XYZ file of C-alpha atoms in Angstrom:
660
model
C 0.000 0.000 0.000
C 1.191 3.581 -0.716
C 2.820 5.339 2.315
C 0.547 8.412 2.145
C -2.537 6.233 2.102
C -1.310 4.350 5.150
C -0.654 7.586 7.029
C -4.113 8.951 6.116
C -5.813 5.839 7.439
C -3.762 5.961 10.646
C -4.557 9.645 11.242
C -8.242 9.062 10.609
C -8.386 6.300 13.147
C -6.405 8.344 15.679
C -8.453 11.540 15.322
C -11.771 10.983 13.627
C -12.642 14.729 13.957
C -10.001 15.610 11.307
C -11.895 13.824 8.502
C -15.325 12.634 7.489
C -16.322 9.468 9.341
C -16.390 6.254 7.258
C -19.825 5.373 5.834
C -21.958 2.838 7.657
C -21.599 -0.758 6.533
C -24.375 -1.905 4.159
C -24.908 -5.693 3.871
C -24.584 -6.984 0.278
C -26.888 -9.967 0.894
C -28.991 -11.474 3.616
C -27.981 -14.786 5.196
C -30.743 -16.499 3.216
C -29.373 -15.047 -0.001
C -25.904 -16.348 0.853
C -27.249 -19.821 1.600
C -29.073 -19.887 -1.753
C -25.901 -18.762 -3.525
C -23.879 -21.554 -1.912
C -26.504 -24.122 -2.861
C -26.507 -22.969 -6.495
C -22.695 -23.067 -6.683
C -22.533 -26.551 -5.219
C -25.128 -27.945 -7.667
C -23.672 -30.061 -10.526
C -23.751 -28.494 -13.960
C -25.647 -30.068 -16.819
C -28.735 -32.222 -16.781
C -28.753 -34.703 -13.931
C -30.275 -38.194 -14.158
C -33.708 -38.795 -12.740
C -34.153 -41.508 -10.145
C -36.861 -43.338 -12.134
C -34.804 -43.253 -15.343
C -31.740 -44.560 -13.504
C -33.786 -47.485 -12.175
C -35.188 -48.312 -15.640
C -31.772 -48.218 -17.271
C -30.165 -50.257 -14.503
C -32.794 -52.970 -14.893
C -32.183 -53.238 -18.652
C -28.390 -53.161 -18.392
C -28.247 -55.975 -15.878
C -25.636 -56.536 -13.149
C -22.723 -54.139 -13.103
C -19.323 -55.793 -13.548
C -16.537 -55.113 -11.087
C -14.799 -52.834 -13.579
C -18.005 -51.073 -14.560
C -19.992 -51.305 -17.756
C -17.863 -51.883 -20.848
C -17.378 -48.815 -23.017
C -17.346 -50.912 -26.196
C -20.873 -52.182 -25.459
C -22.472 -48.734 -25.641
C -24.343 -49.531 -28.871
C -25.559 -52.839 -27.431
C -26.920 -50.965 -24.398
C -28.612 -48.434 -26.682
C -30.278 -51.333 -28.488
C -31.644 -52.664 -25.192
C -33.233 -49.313 -24.456
C -34.521 -48.861 -27.993
C -35.980 -52.380 -28.150
C -37.767 -51.976 -24.835
C -39.177 -48.469 -25.238
C -39.390 -48.253 -29.039
C -37.377 -45.006 -29.008
C -34.500 -43.485 -27.061
C -35.806 -41.045 -24.469
C -33.389 -38.283 -23.595
C -33.841 -38.998 -19.884
C -32.609 -42.556 -20.466
C -29.558 -41.307 -22.353
C -28.690 -39.120 -19.358
C -29.093 -42.098 -17.037
C -27.044 -44.351 -19.337
C -24.228 -41.805 -19.413
C -24.250 -41.764 -15.608
C -24.255 -45.567 -15.362
C -21.320 -45.866 -17.793
C -19.449 -42.863 -16.378
C -19.385 -41.207 -19.800
C -20.061 -37.618 -20.845
C -23.626 -37.124 -21.997
C -22.311 -35.615 -25.236
C -20.420 -38.821 -26.022
C -23.505 -40.999 -25.566
C -25.642 -38.607 -27.586
C -23.237 -38.353 -30.513
C -23.142 -42.148 -30.833
C -26.917 -42.576 -30.535
C -27.642 -39.810 -33.038
C -25.243 -41.254 -35.640
C -27.163 -44.470 -36.353
C -30.420 -44.473 -38.329
C -32.177 -47.087 -36.182
C -32.018 -44.976 -33.028
C -34.684 -42.271 -32.744
C -34.071 -39.834 -29.893
C -37.148 -38.141 -28.428
C -37.370 -35.386 -25.825
C -39.883 -34.589 -23.161
C -41.911 -36.584 -20.680
C -44.893 -36.898 -23.025
C -42.971 -38.272 -26.017
C -44.177 -41.731 -26.997
C -42.957 -44.353 -29.427
C -45.215 -45.167 -32.398
C -47.207 -48.365 -31.984
C -45.530 -49.815 -35.055
C -42.954 -48.577 -37.564
C -43.522 -49.751 -41.130
C -40.378 -49.529 -43.243
C -40.468 -49.741 -47.036
C -37.245 -50.115 -49.017
C -36.776 -47.438 -51.681
C -33.416 -48.592 -53.079
C -33.041 -49.394 -56.762
C -34.411 -52.957 -57.032
C -37.447 -52.153 -54.880
C -38.082 -48.851 -56.655
C -38.136 -50.681 -59.981
C -40.681 -53.114 -58.495
C -43.100 -50.409 -57.322
C -41.855 -49.221 -53.919
C -42.646 -45.576 -54.652
C -46.270 -46.380 -55.444
C -46.426 -48.498 -52.298
C -45.100 -45.649 -50.161
C -47.598 -43.236 -51.684
C -50.596 -45.503 -51.090
C -49.887 -46.898 -47.627
C -50.538 -43.864 -45.359
C -54.053 -43.293 -46.728
C -54.978 -46.968 -46.689
C -53.705 -47.326 -43.133
C -55.819 -44.374 -41.987
C -58.854 -45.773 -43.745
C -58.309 -49.094 -41.959
C -58.090 -47.410 -38.555
C -54.310 -47.917 -38.419
C -53.287 -44.294 -38.780
C -50.952 -44.489 -35.783
C -48.573 -46.777 -37.735
C -45.524 -44.779 -38.800
C -44.449 -45.281 -42.441
C -40.796 -44.733 -43.360
C -38.820 -45.004 -46.585
C -35.528 -46.728 -45.818
C -32.435 -47.817 -47.738
C -31.762 -51.380 -48.879
C -33.074 -54.102 -46.556
C -31.045 -56.926 -48.129
C -34.028 -58.709 -49.728
C -33.699 -57.424 -53.286
C -34.810 -60.734 -54.813
C -38.161 -60.242 -53.019
C -38.733 -56.662 -54.205
C -40.585 -54.614 -53.218
C -39.985 -55.316 -49.542
C -41.636 -53.871 -46.459
C -40.878 -54.635 -42.815
C -43.512 -54.312 -40.088
C -41.304 -53.630 -37.053
C -39.093 -56.713 -37.488
C -41.356 -58.904 -39.665
C -40.527 -58.799 -43.403
C -43.237 -58.689 -46.046
C -41.670 -59.975 -49.307
C -43.182 -58.969 -52.665
C -45.157 -56.429 -50.681
C -48.516 -55.130 -51.787
C -50.759 -52.720 -49.931
C -53.134 -55.528 -48.999
C -50.317 -57.815 -47.803
C -48.874 -55.058 -45.626
C -52.284 -54.209 -44.147
C -52.888 -57.865 -43.357
C -49.521 -58.133 -41.597
C -50.276 -55.018 -39.540
C -53.672 -56.465 -38.616
C -52.190 -59.800 -37.512
C -49.186 -58.240 -35.748
C -50.576 -55.071 -34.171
C -47.695 -54.253 -31.803
C -43.930 -54.619 -31.402
C -44.206 -57.700 -29.204
C -45.990 -59.602 -31.981
C -44.351 -58.121 -35.087
C -41.156 -60.158 -34.779
C -39.254 -62.123 -37.383
C -40.715 -65.653 -37.706
C -38.559 -68.469 -36.378
C -36.688 -70.699 -38.793
C -38.201 -74.015 -39.846
C -36.958 -77.581 -39.371
C -33.371 -78.601 -40.007
C -31.972 -79.601 -43.396
C -28.496 -80.428 -44.662
C -27.519 -77.478 -46.825
C -24.555 -78.575 -48.984
C -23.381 -75.444 -50.760
C -20.823 -77.380 -52.835
C -23.680 -79.347 -54.366
C -25.134 -76.117 -55.743
C -22.069 -75.138 -57.780
C -23.105 -73.680 -61.145
C -26.717 -73.565 -59.976
C -29.127 -71.162 -58.325
C -29.612 -71.334 -54.573
C -33.186 -72.659 -54.447
C -35.849 -70.508 -52.882
C -37.524 -72.145 -49.893
C -41.329 -72.329 -49.603
C -41.092 -69.849 -46.739
C -39.245 -66.902 -48.241
C -38.815 -65.304 -44.819
C -37.401 -68.121 -42.659
C -36.100 -71.027 -44.764
C -35.106 -74.348 -43.229
C -31.508 -74.393 -42.035
C -28.696 -76.697 -40.895
C -28.568 -77.135 -37.127
C -25.547 -78.330 -35.155
C -26.548 -82.001 -35.016
C -27.165 -82.156 -38.770
C -23.963 -80.277 -39.550
C -21.810 -82.557 -37.425
C -23.531 -85.663 -38.793
C -22.208 -84.634 -42.223
C -18.607 -84.073 -41.119
C -18.949 -80.593 -39.737
C -16.266 -79.199 -37.365
C -13.947 -82.196 -37.935
C -11.490 -79.985 -39.804
C -11.560 -77.244 -37.157
C -11.103 -79.793 -34.344
C -8.161 -81.453 -36.115
C -6.497 -78.086 -36.618
C -7.030 -76.870 -33.045
C -5.932 -80.193 -31.542
C -2.685 -80.194 -33.524
C -3.654 -83.061 -35.837
C -3.406 -80.821 -38.903
C -0.688 -78.357 -39.853
C -1.817 -74.735 -39.895
C 0.695 -73.947 -42.640
C -0.929 -76.553 -44.894
C -4.319 -74.922 -44.372
C -2.901 -71.501 -45.122
C -1.214 -72.774 -48.284
C -4.483 -74.323 -49.469
C -6.304 -71.020 -49.054
C -3.552 -69.217 -50.962
C -3.482 -71.755 -53.799
C -7.260 -71.621 -54.233
C -7.092 -67.969 -55.217
C -9.795 -67.107 -52.660
C -10.172 -63.345 -52.398
C -12.204 -61.154 -50.105
C -15.816 -61.489 -51.237
C -17.145 -58.407 -49.506
C -16.010 -56.123 -52.297
C -12.321 -55.296 -51.962
C -11.042 -58.622 -53.296
C -7.810 -58.769 -51.281
C -6.274 -62.300 -51.381
C -7.458 -64.098 -48.236
C -4.329 -66.191 -47.672
C -2.044 -63.170 -47.947
C -4.173 -61.330 -45.403
C -3.853 -64.258 -42.973
C -0.054 -64.177 -43.286
C 0.145 -60.432 -42.796
C -1.987 -60.433 -39.640
C -0.171 -63.461 -38.224
C 3.181 -61.718 -38.727
C 1.930 -58.441 -37.250
C 0.596 -60.278 -34.205
C 3.922 -62.079 -33.757
C 5.807 -58.787 -33.941
C 3.468 -57.165 -31.422
C 3.887 -60.075 -29.009
C 7.630 -60.378 -29.517
C 7.401 -63.890 -31.000
C 9.310 -62.781 -34.096
C 11.698 -60.078 -35.236
C 11.123 -58.220 -38.509
C 11.736 -60.562 -41.417
C 11.510 -63.736 -39.312
C 8.792 -66.381 -39.425
C 6.545 -66.133 -36.355
C 6.765 -68.760 -33.662
C 3.591 -70.830 -33.150
C 0.929 -69.383 -30.904
C 0.935 -71.371 -27.641
C -2.374 -73.138 -27.109
C -5.589 -72.796 -29.030
C -6.203 -69.246 -30.272
C -3.487 -67.824 -28.066
C -5.564 -68.427 -24.938
C -9.329 -67.897 -25.221
C -11.144 -65.674 -22.801
C -13.667 -67.219 -20.458
C -17.293 -66.693 -21.415
C -18.738 -63.445 -20.114
C -15.373 -61.836 -19.440
C -14.631 -58.265 -20.323
C -13.105 -57.125 -23.593
C -9.605 -58.490 -24.286
C -8.078 -55.082 -23.890
C -9.278 -51.549 -23.529
C -9.406 -49.493 -26.702
C -6.240 -47.539 -27.363
C -3.796 -50.045 -25.920
C -1.608 -51.501 -28.646
C 0.180 -54.795 -29.070
C -0.804 -58.303 -28.103
C -2.478 -61.234 -29.767
C -4.495 -60.521 -32.894
C -8.266 -60.201 -32.965
C -10.766 -61.007 -35.715
C -13.657 -58.856 -36.918
C -16.198 -60.453 -39.255
C -18.232 -58.155 -41.477
C -21.857 -59.164 -42.120
C -23.030 -55.577 -42.533
C -24.370 -56.386 -45.996
C -25.735 -52.971 -46.902
C -24.740 -52.558 -50.564
C -27.991 -52.129 -52.537
C -28.562 -55.251 -54.587
C -26.588 -57.558 -52.262
C -28.212 -60.406 -50.329
C -25.861 -63.405 -50.736
C -24.562 -63.355 -47.147
C -28.112 -63.399 -45.778
C -29.063 -66.223 -48.129
C -26.200 -68.448 -46.968
C -26.378 -67.498 -43.295
C -30.073 -68.255 -42.895
C -29.510 -71.709 -44.428
C -26.220 -72.834 -42.826
C -24.662 -70.753 -40.036
C -22.299 -73.533 -38.915
C -20.293 -73.689 -42.159
C -19.492 -70.040 -41.598
C -18.628 -70.594 -37.926
C -16.251 -73.426 -38.815
C -14.505 -71.079 -41.223
C -14.209 -68.590 -38.367
C -12.601 -71.201 -36.095
C -10.140 -72.288 -38.799
C -9.045 -68.741 -39.624
C -8.792 -67.832 -35.933
C -6.535 -70.817 -35.223
C -4.270 -70.302 -38.243
C -3.757 -66.618 -37.497
C -3.701 -67.060 -33.712
C -6.492 -64.672 -32.747
C -7.592 -64.284 -29.159
C -11.193 -63.229 -29.756
C -13.705 -62.912 -32.599
C -16.265 -60.137 -33.056
C -19.061 -60.809 -35.559
C -20.746 -57.613 -36.776
C -24.226 -58.296 -38.207
C -26.444 -55.640 -39.750
C -29.484 -54.758 -37.678
C -31.942 -55.365 -40.539
C -31.224 -59.121 -40.353
C -33.317 -59.878 -37.272
C -33.944 -63.498 -38.234
C -30.279 -64.117 -38.990
C -29.299 -62.643 -35.632
C -31.562 -65.015 -33.719
C -30.382 -67.955 -35.825
C -26.694 -67.121 -35.434
C -27.007 -66.543 -31.686
C -28.740 -69.910 -31.304
C -25.972 -71.568 -33.339
C -23.331 -69.969 -31.097
C -25.181 -71.106 -27.977
C -25.353 -74.662 -29.324
C -21.666 -74.548 -30.231
C -20.677 -73.446 -26.733
C -22.930 -76.091 -25.184
C -21.315 -78.871 -27.248
C -17.913 -77.564 -28.383
C -16.072 -79.799 -30.862
C -12.765 -78.275 -29.703
C -11.551 -75.355 -27.558
C -13.255 -72.174 -28.775
C -12.034 -68.584 -28.912
C -13.988 -65.825 -27.253
C -16.796 -64.953 -29.721
C -19.120 -61.960 -29.477
C -22.042 -61.217 -31.791
C -22.430 -57.484 -32.277
C -25.448 -55.717 -33.706
C -25.251 -52.867 -36.183
C -27.712 -49.996 -35.998
C -28.445 -49.004 -39.563
C -25.337 -47.435 -41.103
C -24.105 -48.524 -44.552
C -20.732 -46.940 -43.851
C -20.036 -49.636 -41.242
C -19.461 -52.046 -44.112
C -16.103 -50.287 -44.439
C -13.734 -52.269 -42.239
C -12.328 -49.448 -40.125
C -15.792 -47.933 -39.628
C -16.993 -51.376 -38.536
C -14.176 -51.512 -35.999
C -15.122 -48.100 -34.652
C -18.704 -49.328 -34.259
C -17.617 -52.518 -32.489
C -15.715 -50.301 -30.051
C -18.992 -48.498 -29.334
C -18.331 -45.336 -31.324
C -19.641 -43.540 -34.376
C -18.976 -45.577 -37.499
C -16.517 -43.175 -39.098
C -13.677 -44.607 -41.235
C -10.141 -44.186 -39.982
C -7.310 -42.512 -41.820
C -4.639 -44.968 -42.913
C -1.835 -45.836 -42.278
C -1.697 -47.549 -39.861
C -3.731 -50.334 -41.438
C -5.974 -52.462 -39.289
C -3.727 -55.484 -39.798
C -1.260 -53.491 -37.672
C -3.467 -51.394 -35.402
C -7.099 -52.418 -35.591
C -9.742 -53.405 -33.063
C -8.800 -52.206 -29.541
C -5.402 -51.213 -30.952
C -4.531 -54.820 -31.811
C -3.558 -56.465 -35.114
C -6.906 -57.418 -36.625
C -8.025 -59.904 -39.260
C -11.131 -58.457 -40.937
C -13.135 -60.721 -43.218
C -16.453 -60.769 -45.010
C -18.935 -63.529 -44.198
C -18.760 -65.350 -47.547
C -14.963 -65.444 -47.593
C -14.980 -67.535 -44.407
C -17.956 -69.563 -45.666
C -15.781 -71.232 -48.332
C -12.796 -72.132 -46.119
C -13.953 -75.592 -45.052
C -14.794 -76.734 -48.587
C -11.540 -75.365 -50.005
C -9.397 -77.195 -47.437
C -11.368 -80.451 -47.535
C -11.798 -80.636 -51.319
C -8.453 -79.112 -52.196
C -7.606 -75.682 -53.578
C -7.897 -76.864 -57.182
C -11.564 -77.703 -56.649
C -12.360 -74.034 -56.053
C -9.855 -72.677 -58.563
C -10.998 -75.148 -61.227
C -14.189 -73.244 -61.944
C -14.247 -70.196 -64.156
C -14.955 -68.860 -67.621
C -13.210 -66.601 -70.083
C -9.825 -67.108 -68.478
C -10.948 -66.428 -64.909
C -10.674 -68.760 -61.886
C -12.960 -69.553 -58.955
C -16.601 -69.235 -57.983
C -18.729 -66.175 -57.370
C -22.074 -65.836 -55.613
C -24.003 -63.332 -57.711
C -26.963 -61.546 -56.105
C -29.186 -60.936 -59.123
C -32.260 -58.687 -58.996
C -34.194 -56.362 -61.255
C -35.682 -57.268 -64.631
C -35.103 -61.036 -64.650
C -37.555 -63.899 -64.392
C -35.771 -65.685 -61.552
C -33.834 -63.359 -59.233
C -31.765 -64.794 -56.400
C -28.269 -65.988 -55.525
C -26.502 -67.674 -58.431
C -23.396 -69.731 -57.640
C -21.669 -69.301 -60.990
C -18.120 -69.485 -62.356
C -16.027 -66.358 -62.013
C -15.799 -64.576 -65.340
C -19.318 -65.387 -66.501
C -20.896 -62.574 -68.542
C -24.128 -60.848 -67.595
C -25.826 -62.256 -70.690
C -24.810 -65.805 -69.734
C -25.942 -65.158 -66.186
C -29.368 -63.962 -67.318
C -29.897 -66.717 -69.874
C -28.495 -69.715 -67.963
C -29.304 -68.883 -64.350
C -32.177 -66.384 -64.324
C -34.595 -67.800 -66.896
C -34.073 -64.823 -69.179
C -35.787 -61.444 -69.112
C -39.535 -61.123 -68.409
C -41.907 -60.877 -71.363
C -41.748 -57.472 -72.999
C -38.330 -56.631 -71.523
C -34.916 -56.506 -73.180
C -31.564 -55.868 -71.569
C -30.813 -52.144 -71.612
C -28.272 -51.670 -68.818
C -26.924 -53.373 -65.718
C -25.095 -52.604 -62.496
C -22.334 -55.235 -62.132
C -21.381 -54.432 -58.540
C -24.304 -52.884 -56.704
C -24.806 -49.179 -56.148
C -21.110 -48.290 -56.169
C -19.993 -50.549 -59.035
C -21.097 -48.329 -61.914
C -23.595 -48.859 -64.757
C -22.879 -50.515 -68.110
C -24.965 -50.596 -71.320
C -26.364 -53.725 -72.965
C -23.736 -53.612 -75.709
C -21.133 -54.535 -73.057
C -22.993 -57.688 -72.067
C -20.001 -59.920 -72.907
C -17.563 -58.450 -70.375
C -16.397 -61.156 -67.898
C -17.697 -60.456 -64.398
C -14.796 -60.790 -61.996
C -12.159 -58.854 -60.110
C -9.957 -56.709 -62.365
C -12.079 -57.176 -65.520
C -14.463 -54.230 -65.166
C -12.025 -51.449 -64.224
C -11.221 -50.603 -67.879
C -14.900 -49.770 -68.305
C -15.080 -47.540 -65.219
C -16.779 -50.177 -63.042
C -15.925 -52.910 -60.538
C -17.621 -56.094 -59.360
C -17.513 -55.387 -55.616
C -19.866 -57.761 -53.830
C -21.182 -59.151 -57.169
C -24.618 -57.559 -56.859
C -26.030 -57.516 -60.393
C -29.092 -55.313 -60.972
C -30.632 -55.685 -64.445
C -32.437 -52.827 -66.219
C -34.637 -53.105 -69.305
C -35.690 -50.684 -72.019
C -38.530 -49.576 -69.746
C -36.014 -48.121 -67.279
C -33.688 -45.159 -67.520
C -30.078 -45.430 -66.486
C -30.100 -41.834 -65.256
C -32.917 -42.690 -62.825
C -30.869 -45.596 -61.494
C -27.856 -43.327 -61.084
C -29.913 -40.734 -59.213
C -31.366 -43.416 -56.940
C -27.940 -44.671 -55.901
C -26.568 -41.132 -55.486
C -29.411 -40.318 -53.097
C -28.516 -43.498 -51.251
C -24.908 -42.311 -50.908
C -26.127 -38.906 -49.714
C -28.253 -40.573 -47.044
C -25.499 -42.947 -45.935
C -22.472 -40.642 -45.927
C -21.042 -40.553 -42.415
C -20.369 -36.832 -42.825
C -16.773 -36.990 -41.640
C -15.211 -35.543 -44.792
C -16.575 -32.601 -46.752
C -16.047 -33.969 -50.293
C -18.356 -36.888 -49.552
C -20.842 -35.180 -47.217
C -21.395 -32.147 -49.433
C -20.461 -33.749 -52.745
C -23.127 -36.472 -52.655
C -25.837 -33.941 -51.801
C -24.746 -31.517 -54.531
C -24.440 -34.348 -57.046
C -27.946 -35.639 -56.283
C -29.385 -32.144 -56.779
C -27.551 -31.659 -60.084
C -28.506 -35.141 -61.335
C -32.199 -34.414 -60.769
C -32.132 -31.647 -63.410
C -33.579 -32.504 -66.856
C -30.231 -31.616 -68.421
C -27.004 -32.235 -66.582
C -24.360 -29.570 -66.079
C -21.657 -31.831 -67.449
C -18.620 -29.729 -66.544
C -19.770 -29.077 -62.984
C -20.606 -32.740 -62.396
C -17.247 -33.824 -63.803
C -15.403 -31.432 -61.485
C -17.475 -32.582 -58.527
C -16.840 -36.246 -59.336
C -13.102 -35.628 -59.519
C -12.993 -33.904 -56.143
C -15.061 -36.638 -54.480
C -12.892 -39.424 -55.911
C -9.594 -37.721 -55.032
C -10.329 -36.254 -51.605
C -12.799 -38.559 -49.842
C -11.448 -40.578 -46.915
C -13.028 -43.935 -47.731
C -14.536 -45.964 -50.540
C -18.027 -44.502 -50.214
C -17.026 -41.057 -51.423
C -14.391 -42.443 -53.772
C -16.891 -44.748 -55.540
C -19.917 -42.436 -55.450
C -18.867 -40.685 -58.724
C -18.968 -43.973 -60.670
C -22.669 -43.644 -61.640
C -22.076 -40.070 -62.828
C -19.155 -41.044 -65.021
C -20.947 -44.096 -66.436
C -24.006 -42.059 -67.409
C -21.805 -39.437 -69.043
C -19.835 -42.109 -70.912
C -22.494 -44.636 -71.939
C -25.884 -42.912 -71.623
C -25.188 -39.311 -72.601
C -28.334 -39.282 -74.738
C -30.436 -39.483 -71.533
C -29.017 -36.299 -69.986
C -28.030 -34.144 -72.955
């Protein structure tokens, strides 16, 4: 304090008559005001969970583990809430965040990312009695989905069912049954207004509108269907399937048991897969055997079982030591190193694709044996199977198969978890799938590092599509030349073509690799319907491009379509006739990409929306669309944005007369 000020204060105190007396003290607040201020300061910021909501969430989550609820199971917990209440109430999200010790913003951003979660606010918000979903993707649109969507709301109101919510949704994976509707979880194949109304009448609420259970057991021998169509079952919704007893009675799991028990050499199995030429059948086409070697080497390096350039030492014990059932995740996300993991992709969301569903609902155990073989060869500690949420019947069937397998194991099993998607096409991309399995938004990762090095929970990860693993048993048992011996026009192997659109007999066609679309239509699909002629076709689903009828002799296989600006992808063939327009098909798939973009990168998020708007014009702005396509292909993070320009370029190249 300044010296003069100190002296003034001292003099004033000593002789108050020499200066004005100090003013009387005025209280700033009453004691009650101070108490209220303290209470307000001590109150926690943000919305706090309600007691009733906490109790409801706790009951649905089940017992709390010693280490708390697993962060990677956030989406599974959201499904429990959504299944029970029909929607996600904001009060339950607050309570879930409290139970999991997560920020509310983190729970909300995950829940709001996925299409199958509807967040509602307020105490009075209620879930609709039923949600009726109608597919509006290309195959269903060609079969009359738009007319169905236009007619249903009025007919439902007239029938006293006006409280049923009608939604247009992307591909439901039943393109051979187009148009398709789903009443809550119950599919209505070849849907008509009357068929949908009858289903709503018979299944008036969520508890009743479930997917029908599968029928009696059969022995489904996929090798016996080579160069044939997979036959349609009398019940198009829940066909008969192979159960565990039937599968084992026909030699099932003998190969996996011999491998796990050391009676068969893992290197011999790996060599057989390599020699067969088996490639990833989810779309990318990476050689399966090479992927196994890469992940096995990366796991060995992470564990210290090999130095760079050295062959890895064998993994001690089956699968490097399986986790006990019900244990927590192998390792928390973000920690690197350790035994490899496996992530299996059954998020079959590419419009036009339904082969994985077709095989899974007929024989889940052939797939599971392929999982066990791959897990043992690579040395994975745990397996995570990611199944799209639209496949309700497949989920129940696969869970029952896993339960049976654990009840009667043919050999030591790895830790296996079945995870449920939530309606996001982008999660078919392997790194986005891994993000979703970890309980996060399904946004693709930047690479490098690749997931074979740093994947699920920071571990080396073997990611495979369902069908790739489905063929492993037959390839090893029958020999690699059996699989490689098929093919046409200089190609090798087998392909499962999902064929839909303007053909007499749509479905899954197990045909030689390299077959042409004309051969496929004539030999496997019964030709075109009366009054229809081939005009155009999509060789690889929504992202594979569009080709004209004059290119009907191009072999359908990996590496054969790139010179024409297309690719085969998941082998989803959609056939168009002269009654269709290729530009309409291109616009349909671009709107699909707009809807399904994760939004992480601007070229894809904005580019798909701008492209859809420009493509809806009677005449296309060719230069602007070309520039936009180039930016999307060059600057998008993942394959969705990189492949989205393919329909634009194909229309400009092969169907310019439609947009000029």
